[in-house]
PDB file of N, CA and C in Angstrom:
ATOM      1  N   ALA A1312     117.894 126.848  87.293  1.00 94.00           N
ATOM      2  CA  ALA A1312     118.492 125.607  87.084  1.00 94.00           C
ATOM      3  C   ALA A1312     118.163 125.030  85.704  1.00 94.00           C
ATOM      4  N   GLN A1313     116.872 125.373  85.285  1.00 95.00           N
ATOM      5  CA  GLN A1313     116.477 124.742  83.953  1.00 95.00           C
ATOM      6  C   GLN A1313     117.356 125.201  82.812  1.00 95.00           C
ATOM      7  N   ARG A1314     117.751 126.452  82.867  1.00 96.00           N
ATOM      8  CA  ARG A1314     118.674 126.922  81.736  1.00 96.00           C
ATOM      9  C   ARG A1314     119.938 126.149  81.683  1.00 96.00           C
ATOM     10  N   TYR A1315     120.386 125.575  82.737  1.00 96.00           N
ATOM     11  CA  TYR A1315     121.649 124.958  82.769  1.00 96.00           C
ATOM     12  C   TYR A1315     121.619 123.345  82.560  1.00 96.00           C
ATOM     13  N   THR A1316     120.348 122.872  82.326  1.00 96.00           N
ATOM     14  CA  THR A1316     120.149 121.475  82.038  1.00 96.00           C
ATOM     15  C   THR A1316     120.593 121.180  80.708  1.00 96.00           C
ATOM     16  N   THR A1317     121.268 119.958  80.434  1.00 95.00           N
ATOM     17  CA  THR A1317     121.797 119.689  79.029  1.00 95.00           C
ATOM     18  C   THR A1317     120.946 118.394  78.654  1.00 95.00           C
ATOM     19  N   PRO A1318     121.231 117.870  77.523  1.00 96.00           N
ATOM     20  CA  PRO A1318     120.643 116.614  77.126  1.00 96.00           C
ATOM     21  C   PRO A1318     121.242 115.457  77.989  1.00 96.00           C
ATOM     22  N   ASP A1319     122.269 115.603  78.557  1.00 95.00           N
ATOM     23  CA  ASP A1319     122.923 114.612  79.488  1.00 95.00           C
ATOM     24  C   ASP A1319     122.635 114.723  80.908  1.00 95.00           C
ATOM     25  N   THR A1320     121.930 115.692  81.318  1.00 97.00           N
ATOM     26  CA  THR A1320     121.612 115.927  82.749  1.00 97.00           C
ATOM     27  C   THR A1320     120.110 116.245  82.903  1.00 97.00           C
ATOM     28  N   THR A1321     119.600 116.011  84.116  1.00 97.00           N
ATOM     29  CA  THR A1321     118.233 116.326  84.493  1.00 97.00           C
ATOM     30  C   THR A1321     118.250 117.536  85.364  1.00 97.00           C
ATOM     31  N   ILE A1322     117.047 118.145  85.441  1.00 97.00           N
ATOM     32  CA  ILE A1322     116.921 119.306  86.274  1.00 97.00           C
ATOM     33  C   ILE A1322     117.259 119.052  87.657  1.00 97.00           C
ATOM     34  N   GLN A1323     116.835 117.804  88.068  1.00 96.00           N
ATOM     35  CA  GLN A1323     117.163 117.506  89.514  1.00 96.00           C
ATOM     36  C   GLN A1323     118.660 117.409  89.838  1.00 96.00           C
ATOM     37  N   GLN A1324     119.451 116.877  88.880  1.00 96.00           N
ATOM     38  CA  GLN A1324     120.882 116.811  88.905  1.00 96.00           C
ATOM     39  C   GLN A1324     121.430 118.267  89.069  1.00 96.00           C
ATOM     40  N   VAL A1325     120.918 119.139  88.304  1.00 97.00           N
ATOM     41  CA  VAL A1325     121.422 120.543  88.134  1.00 97.00           C
ATOM     42  C   VAL A1325     121.163 121.287  89.507  1.00 97.00           C
ATOM     43  N   ILE A1326     119.872 121.035  90.020  1.00 95.00           N
ATOM     44  CA  ILE A1326     119.478 121.727  91.282  1.00 95.00           C
ATOM     45  C   ILE A1326     120.439 121.218  92.393  1.00 95.00           C
ATOM     46  N   LEU A1327     120.583 119.853  92.475  1.00 93.00           N
ATOM     47  CA  LEU A1327     121.387 119.453  93.654  1.00 93.00           C
ATOM     48  C   LEU A1327     122.864 119.847  93.522  1.00 93.00           C
ATOM     49  N   ALA A1328     123.263 120.010  92.414  1.00 94.00           N
ATOM     50  CA  ALA A1328     124.694 120.452  92.095  1.00 94.00           C
ATOM     51  C   ALA A1328     124.858 121.823  92.520  1.00 94.00           C
ATOM     52  N   ILE A1329     123.821 122.663  92.245  1.00 95.00           N
ATOM     53  CA  ILE A1329     123.880 124.093  92.521  1.00 95.00           C
ATOM     54  C   ILE A1329     123.793 124.120  94.193  1.00 95.00           C
ATOM     55  N   VAL A1330     122.858 123.470  94.722  1.00 92.00           N
ATOM     56  CA  VAL A1330     122.768 123.513  96.175  1.00 92.00           C
ATOM     57  C   VAL A1330     123.910 123.089  96.818  1.00 92.00           C
ATOM     58  N   GLY A1331     124.651 121.995  96.350  1.00 90.00           N
ATOM     59  CA  GLY A1331     125.832 121.451  96.971  1.00 90.00           C
ATOM     60  C   GLY A1331     127.017 122.364  96.873  1.00 90.00           C
ATOM     61  N   THR A1332     127.079 123.179  95.789  1.00 92.00           N
ATOM     62  CA  THR A1332     128.113 124.040  95.491  1.00 92.00           C
ATOM     63  C   THR A1332     127.923 125.288  96.367  1.00 92.00           C
ATOM     64  N   ASN A1333     126.720 125.667  96.668  1.00 93.00           N
ATOM     65  CA  ASN A1333     126.308 126.832  97.464  1.00 93.00           C
ATOM     66  C   ASN A1333     125.432 126.677  98.644  1.00 93.00           C
ATOM     67  N   SER A1334     125.797 125.740  99.412  1.00 88.00           N
ATOM     68  CA  SER A1334     124.985 125.222 100.585  1.00 88.00           C
ATOM     69  C   SER A1334     124.718 126.408 101.478  1.00 88.00           C
ATOM     70  N   GLN A1335     125.639 127.357 101.678  1.00 91.00           N
ATOM     71  CA  GLN A1335     125.499 128.440 102.626  1.00 91.00           C
ATOM     72  C   GLN A1335     124.309 129.481 102.114  1.00 91.00           C
ATOM     73  N   ALA A1336     123.948 129.340 100.770  1.00 94.00           N
ATOM     74  CA  ALA A1336     122.881 130.270 100.296  1.00 94.00           C
ATOM     75  C   ALA A1336     121.496 129.786 100.484  1.00 94.00           C
ATOM     76  N   PHE A1337     121.293 128.623 101.166  1.00 92.00           N
ATOM     77  CA  PHE A1337     120.025 128.063 101.346  1.00 92.00           C
ATOM     78  C   PHE A1337     119.685 127.834 102.809  1.00 92.00           C
ATOM     79  N   THR A1338     118.457 128.286 103.174  1.00 90.00           N
ATOM     80  CA  THR A1338     118.092 128.129 104.683  1.00 90.00           C
ATOM     81  C   THR A1338     117.944 126.622 104.914  1.00 90.00           C
ATOM     82  N   GLN A1339     118.686 126.272 106.076  1.00 84.00           N
ATOM     83  CA  GLN A1339     118.648 124.836 106.589  1.00 84.00           C
ATOM     84  C   GLN A1339     119.139 123.871 105.495  1.00 84.00           C
ATOM     85  N   GLY A1340     119.853 124.264 104.420  1.00 84.00           N
ATOM     86  CA  GLY A1340     120.353 123.453 103.370  1.00 84.00           C
ATOM     87  C   GLY A1340     119.260 122.948 102.482  1.00 84.00           C
ATOM     88  N   ASN A1341     118.110 123.515 102.578  1.00 92.00           N
ATOM     89  CA  ASN A1341     117.039 123.058 101.752  1.00 92.00           C
ATOM     90  C   ASN A1341     116.913 123.810 100.365  1.00 92.00           C
ATOM     91  N   LEU A1342     116.862 123.080  99.286  1.00 93.00           N
ATOM     92  CA  LEU A1342     116.833 123.698  97.945  1.00 93.00           C
ATOM     93  C   LEU A1342     115.697 124.684  97.841  1.00 93.00           C
ATOM     94  N   ASN A1343     114.678 124.562  98.574  1.00 95.00           N
ATOM     95  CA  ASN A1343     113.558 125.541  98.476  1.00 95.00           C
ATOM     96  C   ASN A1343     113.736 126.815  99.277  1.00 95.00           C
ATOM     97  N   GLY A1344     114.824 126.936 100.049  1.00 94.00           N
ATOM     98  CA  GLY A1344     115.076 128.029 100.766  1.00 94.00           C
ATOM     99  C   GLY A1344     116.163 128.898 100.403  1.00 94.00           C
ATOM    100  N   LEU A1345     116.216 129.247  99.163  1.00 95.00           N
ATOM    101  CA  LEU A1345     117.240 130.206  98.704  1.00 95.00           C
ATOM    102  C   LEU A1345     117.029 131.585  99.348  1.00 95.00           C
ATOM    103  N   LYS A1346     118.227 131.998 100.010  1.00 96.00           N
ATOM    104  CA  LYS A1346     118.176 133.235 100.758  1.00 96.00           C
ATOM    105  C   LYS A1346     118.275 134.517  99.792  1.00 96.00           C
ATOM    106  N   THR A1347     117.541 135.552 100.202  1.00 97.00           N
ATOM    107  CA  THR A1347     117.479 136.751  99.332  1.00 97.00           C
ATOM    108  C   THR A1347     118.886 137.346  99.189  1.00 97.00           C
ATOM    109  N   GLY A1348     119.190 137.708  97.997  1.00 97.00           N
ATOM    110  CA  GLY A1348     120.511 138.490  97.727  1.00 97.00           C
ATOM    111  C   GLY A1348     121.800 137.563  97.576  1.00 97.00           C
ATOM    112  N   GLU A1349     121.481 136.315  97.540  1.00 96.00           N
ATOM    113  CA  GLU A1349     122.672 135.346  97.399  1.00 96.00           C
ATOM    114  C   GLU A1349     123.094 135.367  95.962  1.00 96.00           C
ATOM    115  N   ARG A1350     124.348 135.277  95.701  1.00 96.00           N
ATOM    116  CA  ARG A1350     124.962 134.999  94.405  1.00 96.00           C
ATOM    117  C   ARG A1350     125.381 133.581  94.340  1.00 96.00           C
ATOM    118  N   LEU A1351     124.952 132.799  93.326  1.00 96.00           N
ATOM    119  CA  LEU A1351     125.238 131.495  93.223  1.00 96.00           C
ATOM    120  C   LEU A1351     126.324 131.158  92.155  1.00 96.00           C
ATOM    121  N   ARG A1352     127.188 130.239  92.551  1.00 97.00           N
ATOM    122  CA  ARG A1352     128.171 129.687  91.576  1.00 97.00           C
ATOM    123  C   ARG A1352     127.440 128.483  90.847  1.00 97.00           C
ATOM    124  N   ILE A1353     127.471 128.646  89.568  1.00 97.00           N
ATOM    125  CA  ILE A1353     126.874 127.433  88.732  1.00 97.00           C
ATOM    126  C   ILE A1353     127.999 126.422  88.451  1.00 97.00           C
ATOM    127  N   PRO A1354     127.752 125.207  88.924  1.00 96.00           N
ATOM    128  CA  PRO A1354     128.698 124.227  88.709  1.00 96.00           C
ATOM    129  C   PRO A1354     128.777 123.810  87.153  1.00 96.00           C
ATOM    130  N   SER A1355     129.983 123.356  86.819  1.00 96.00           N
ATOM    131  CA  SER A1355     130.158 122.815  85.325  1.00 96.00           C
ATOM    132  C   SER A1355     129.255 121.614  85.117  1.00 96.00           C
ATOM    133  N   SER A1356     129.050 121.403  83.838  1.00 94.00           N
ATOM    134  CA  SER A1356     128.208 120.249  83.470  1.00 94.00           C
ATOM    135  C   SER A1356     128.869 118.959  83.886  1.00 94.00           C
ATOM    136  N   ASP A1357     130.237 118.873  83.998  1.00 95.00           N
ATOM    137  CA  ASP A1357     130.969 117.761  84.479  1.00 95.00           C
ATOM    138  C   ASP A1357     130.630 117.498  85.868  1.00 95.00           C
ATOM    139  N   GLU A1358     130.558 118.587  86.784  1.00 95.00           N
ATOM    140  CA  GLU A1358     130.133 118.473  88.081  1.00 95.00           C
ATOM    141  C   GLU A1358     128.788 118.003  88.279  1.00 95.00           C
ATOM    142  N   VAL A1359     127.829 118.544  87.482  1.00 96.00           N
ATOM    143  CA  VAL A1359     126.400 118.124  87.463  1.00 96.00           C
ATOM    144  C   VAL A1359     126.374 116.641  87.183  1.00 96.00           C
ATOM    145  N   LYS A1360     127.090 116.104  86.289  1.00 96.00           N
ATOM    146  CA  LYS A1360     127.048 114.727  85.833  1.00 96.00           C
ATOM    147  C   LYS A1360     127.348 113.744  87.009  1.00 96.00           C
ATOM    148  N   LYS A1361     128.211 114.231  87.881  1.00 95.00           N
ATOM    149  CA  LYS A1361     128.607 113.467  89.052  1.00 95.00           C
ATOM    150  C   LYS A1361     127.484 113.113  89.969  1.00 95.00           C
ATOM    151  N   VAL A1362     126.427 113.801  89.901  1.00 93.00           N
ATOM    152  CA  VAL A1362     125.249 113.604  90.817  1.00 93.00           C
ATOM    153  C   VAL A1362     124.382 112.485  90.156  1.00 93.00           C
ATOM    154  N   PRO A1363     124.303 111.303  90.701  1.00 95.00           N
ATOM    155  CA  PRO A1363     123.566 110.241  90.141  1.00 95.00           C
ATOM    156  C   PRO A1363     122.077 110.670  89.963  1.00 95.00           C
ATOM    157  N   GLU A1364     121.553 110.258  88.833  1.00 95.00           N
ATOM    158  CA  GLU A1364     120.270 110.752  88.389  1.00 95.00           C
ATOM    159  C   GLU A1364     119.140 110.186  89.323  1.00 95.00           C
ATOM    160  N   GLU A1365     119.253 109.041  89.799  1.00 93.00           N
ATOM    161  CA  GLU A1365     118.153 108.417  90.753  1.00 93.00           C
ATOM    162  C   GLU A1365     118.214 109.091  92.045  1.00 93.00           C
ATOM    163  N   LEU A1366     119.558 109.237  92.536  1.00 92.00           N
ATOM    164  CA  LEU A1366     119.730 109.924  93.861  1.00 92.00           C
ATOM    165  C   LEU A1366     119.102 111.397  93.720  1.00 92.00           C
ATOM    166  N   ALA A1367     119.323 112.024  92.672  1.00 94.00           N
ATOM    167  CA  ALA A1367     118.847 113.391  92.529  1.00 94.00           C
ATOM    168  C   ALA A1367     117.398 113.500  92.453  1.00 94.00           C
ATOM    169  N   ARG A1368     116.685 112.568  91.825  1.00 94.00           N
ATOM    170  CA  ARG A1368     115.296 112.552  91.895  1.00 94.00           C
ATOM    171  C   ARG A1368     114.708 112.355  93.228  1.00 94.00           C
ATOM    172  N   GLY A1369     115.206 111.398  93.909  1.00 92.00           N
ATOM    173  CA  GLY A1369     114.825 111.086  95.316  1.00 92.00           C
ATOM    174  C   GLY A1369     115.103 112.177  96.257  1.00 92.00           C
ATOM    175  N   GLU A1370     116.214 112.790  96.113  1.00 92.00           N
ATOM    176  CA  GLU A1370     116.709 113.931  96.990  1.00 92.00           C
ATOM    177  C   GLU A1370     115.846 115.147  96.891  1.00 92.00           C
ATOM    178  N   VAL A1371     115.491 115.589  95.619  1.00 94.00           N
ATOM    179  CA  VAL A1371     114.617 116.598  95.417  1.00 94.00           C
ATOM    180  C   VAL A1371     113.184 116.409  96.062  1.00 94.00           C
ATOM    181  N   GLU A1372     112.690 115.213  95.962  1.00 93.00           N
ATOM    182  CA  GLU A1372     111.384 114.852  96.585  1.00 93.00           C
ATOM    183  C   GLU A1372     111.682 115.032  98.071  1.00 93.00           C
ATOM    184  N   ALA A1373     112.697 114.486  98.756  1.00 93.00           N
ATOM    185  CA  ALA A1373     112.947 114.641 100.128  1.00 93.00           C
ATOM    186  C   ALA A1373     112.957 116.115 100.562  1.00 93.00           C
ATOM    187  N   HIS A1374     113.708 116.952  99.879  1.00 93.00           N
ATOM    188  CA  HIS A1374     113.745 118.315 100.168  1.00 93.00           C
ATOM    189  C   HIS A1374     112.418 119.030 100.075  1.00 93.00           C
ATOM    190  N   ASP A1375     111.523 118.673  99.065  1.00 95.00           N
ATOM    191  CA  ASP A1375     110.304 119.282  99.019  1.00 95.00           C
ATOM    192  C   ASP A1375     109.361 118.746 100.120  1.00 95.00           C
ATOM    193  N   LEU A1376     109.453 117.614 100.627  1.00 94.00           N
ATOM    194  CA  LEU A1376     108.717 117.018 101.701  1.00 94.00           C
ATOM    195  C   LEU A1376     109.202 117.681 103.042  1.00 94.00           C
ATOM    196  N   ALA A1377     110.472 117.827 103.237  1.00 93.00           N
ATOM    197  CA  ALA A1377     110.956 118.445 104.370  1.00 93.00           C
ATOM    198  C   ALA A1377     110.511 119.986 104.422  1.00 93.00           C
ATOM    199  N   TRP A1378     110.500 120.683 103.405  1.00 94.00           N
ATOM    200  CA  TRP A1378     110.092 122.002 103.265  1.00 94.00           C
ATOM    201  C   TRP A1378     108.653 122.172 103.620  1.00 94.00           C
ATOM    202  N   ARG A1379     107.815 121.248 103.057  1.00 95.00           N
ATOM    203  CA  ARG A1379     106.339 121.359 103.266  1.00 95.00           C
ATOM    204  C   ARG A1379     106.070 121.096 104.814  1.00 95.00           C
ATOM    205  N   ASN A1380     106.834 120.168 105.518  1.00 94.00           N
ATOM    206  CA  ASN A1380     106.557 119.856 106.824  1.00 94.00           C
ATOM    207  C   ASN A1380     107.408 120.616 107.842  1.00 94.00           C
ATOM    208  N   LYS A1381     108.122 121.714 107.155  1.00 92.00           N
ATOM    209  CA  LYS A1381     108.860 122.563 108.113  1.00 92.00           C
ATOM    210  C   LYS A1381     110.013 121.858 108.867  1.00 92.00           C
ATOM    211  N   GLU A1382     110.596 120.889 108.253  1.00 89.00           N
ATOM    212  CA  GLU A1382     111.664 120.066 108.931  1.00 89.00           C
ATOM    213  C   GLU A1382     112.990 120.360 108.236  1.00 89.00           C
ATOM    214  N   GLU A1383     113.974 120.266 108.991  1.00 85.00           N
ATOM    215  CA  GLU A1383     115.255 120.357 108.588  1.00 85.00           C
ATOM    216  C   GLU A1383     115.676 119.129 107.702  1.00 85.00           C
ATOM    217  N   ILE A1384     116.535 119.195 106.668  1.00 83.00           N
ATOM    218  CA  ILE A1384     117.010 118.219 105.832  1.00 83.00           C
ATOM    219  C   ILE A1384     118.551 118.087 106.080  1.00 83.00           C
ATOM    220  N   LYS A1385     118.998 116.869 106.288  1.00 70.00           N
ATOM    221  CA  LYS A1385     120.354 116.720 106.681  1.00 70.00           C
ATOM    222  C   LYS A1385     121.032 115.672 105.765  1.00 70.00           C
ATOM    223  N   HIS A1386     120.651 115.638 104.509  1.00 62.00           N
ATOM    224  CA  HIS A1386     121.403 114.793 103.657  1.00 62.00           C
ATOM    225  C   HIS A1386     121.737 115.296 102.315  1.00 62.00           C
ATOM    226  N   VAL A1387     122.394 114.520 101.563  1.00 58.00           N
ATOM    227  CA  VAL A1387     123.076 114.657 100.337  1.00 58.00           C
ATOM    228  C   VAL A1387     124.140 115.709 100.190  1.00 58.00           C
ATOM    229  N   LEU A1388     123.907 116.163  98.995  1.00 53.00           N
ATOM    230  CA  LEU A1388     124.586 117.279  98.407  1.00 53.00           C
ATOM    231  C   LEU A1388     126.096 117.202  98.462  1.00 53.00           C
ATOM    232  N   LEU A1389     126.585 116.761  97.321  1.00 48.00           N
ATOM    233  CA  LEU A1389     127.984 116.712  96.967  1.00 48.00           C
ATOM    234  C   LEU A1389     129.030 116.701  98.014  1.00 48.00           C
TER     235      LEU A1389
END
Protein backbone atom coordinates (compact mmCIF):
# COMPACT_ATOMS: atom_id res chain seq x y z
CA ALA A 1 0.00 0.00 0.00
CA GLN A 2 2.84 2.35 0.78
CA ARG A 3 4.08 2.41 -2.80
CA TYR A 4 0.64 3.60 -3.99
CA THR A 5 0.37 6.51 -1.57
CA THR A 6 0.51 9.93 -3.24
CA PRO A 7 0.95 13.44 -1.83
CA ASP A 8 -2.87 13.69 -1.91
CA THR A 9 -3.58 10.43 -0.05
CA THR A 10 -2.63 8.71 3.18
CA ILE A 11 -1.53 5.13 3.61
CA GLN A 12 -4.75 4.46 5.55
CA GLN A 13 -6.85 5.63 2.58
CA VAL A 14 -4.88 3.38 0.23
CA ILE A 15 -5.21 0.39 2.56
CA LEU A 16 -8.98 0.77 2.89
CA ALA A 17 -9.42 1.28 -0.84
CA ILE A 18 -7.44 -1.89 -1.53
CA VAL A 19 -9.42 -3.90 1.03
CA GLY A 20 -12.71 -2.48 -0.22
CA THR A 21 -11.84 -3.37 -3.79
CA ASN A 22 -10.66 -6.87 -2.86
CA SER A 23 -12.73 -7.81 0.19
CA GLN A 24 -12.80 -11.52 -0.78
CA ALA A 25 -9.00 -11.59 -0.40
CA PHE A 26 -9.08 -10.87 3.34
CA THR A 27 -10.03 -13.22 6.17
CA GLN A 28 -13.23 -11.93 7.80
CA GLY A 29 -12.83 -8.71 5.81
CA ASN A 30 -10.00 -7.61 8.07
CA LEU A 31 -7.13 -5.73 6.44
CA ASN A 32 -4.67 -7.75 8.54
CA GLY A 33 -5.92 -11.05 7.15
CA LEU A 34 -4.65 -11.11 3.57
CA LYS A 35 -5.11 -14.66 2.30
CA THR A 36 -2.12 -16.45 0.78
CA GLY A 37 -1.97 -16.47 -2.99
CA GLU A 38 -4.52 -13.71 -3.57
CA ARG A 39 -4.03 -11.27 -6.44
CA LEU A 40 -5.10 -7.77 -5.57
CA ARG A 41 -6.56 -5.12 -7.84
CA ILE A 42 -5.06 -1.76 -6.95
CA PRO A 43 -7.66 1.02 -7.07
CA SER A 44 -6.94 4.24 -8.94
CA SER A 45 -5.85 7.30 -7.00
CA ASP A 46 -9.30 8.80 -7.73
CA GLU A 47 -10.90 5.81 -6.00
CA VAL A 48 -8.50 6.15 -3.07
CA LYS A 49 -9.33 9.85 -2.69
CA LYS A 50 -13.02 8.94 -2.21
CA VAL A 51 -12.16 7.38 1.18
CA PRO A 52 -12.37 10.20 3.76
CA GLU A 53 -9.03 10.63 5.54
CA GLU A 54 -10.48 10.72 9.08
CA LEU A 55 -12.66 7.67 8.42
CA ALA A 56 -9.64 5.82 7.06
CA ARG A 57 -7.52 6.55 10.12
CA GLY A 58 -10.22 5.38 12.54
CA GLU A 59 -11.10 2.37 10.46
CA VAL A 60 -7.54 1.08 10.28
CA GLU A 61 -7.34 1.36 14.08
CA ALA A 62 -10.64 -0.56 14.40
CA HIS A 63 -9.34 -3.33 12.11
CA ASP A 64 -6.13 -3.60 14.13
CA LEU A 65 -8.07 -3.82 17.41
CA ALA A 66 -10.46 -6.45 16.03
CA TRP A 67 -7.51 -8.48 14.74
CA ARG A 68 -5.70 -8.36 18.08
CA ASN A 69 -8.90 -9.39 19.90
CA LYS A 70 -9.68 -12.09 17.32
CA GLU A 71 -13.03 -10.47 16.55
CA GLU A 72 -14.79 -10.10 13.24
CA ILE A 73 -15.07 -6.59 11.85
CA LYS A 74 -18.25 -5.62 10.06
CA HIS A 75 -17.84 -2.10 8.85
CA VAL A 76 -16.59 0.28 6.26
CA LEU A 77 -15.00 -0.41 3.09
CA LEU A 78 -16.26 1.31 0.07
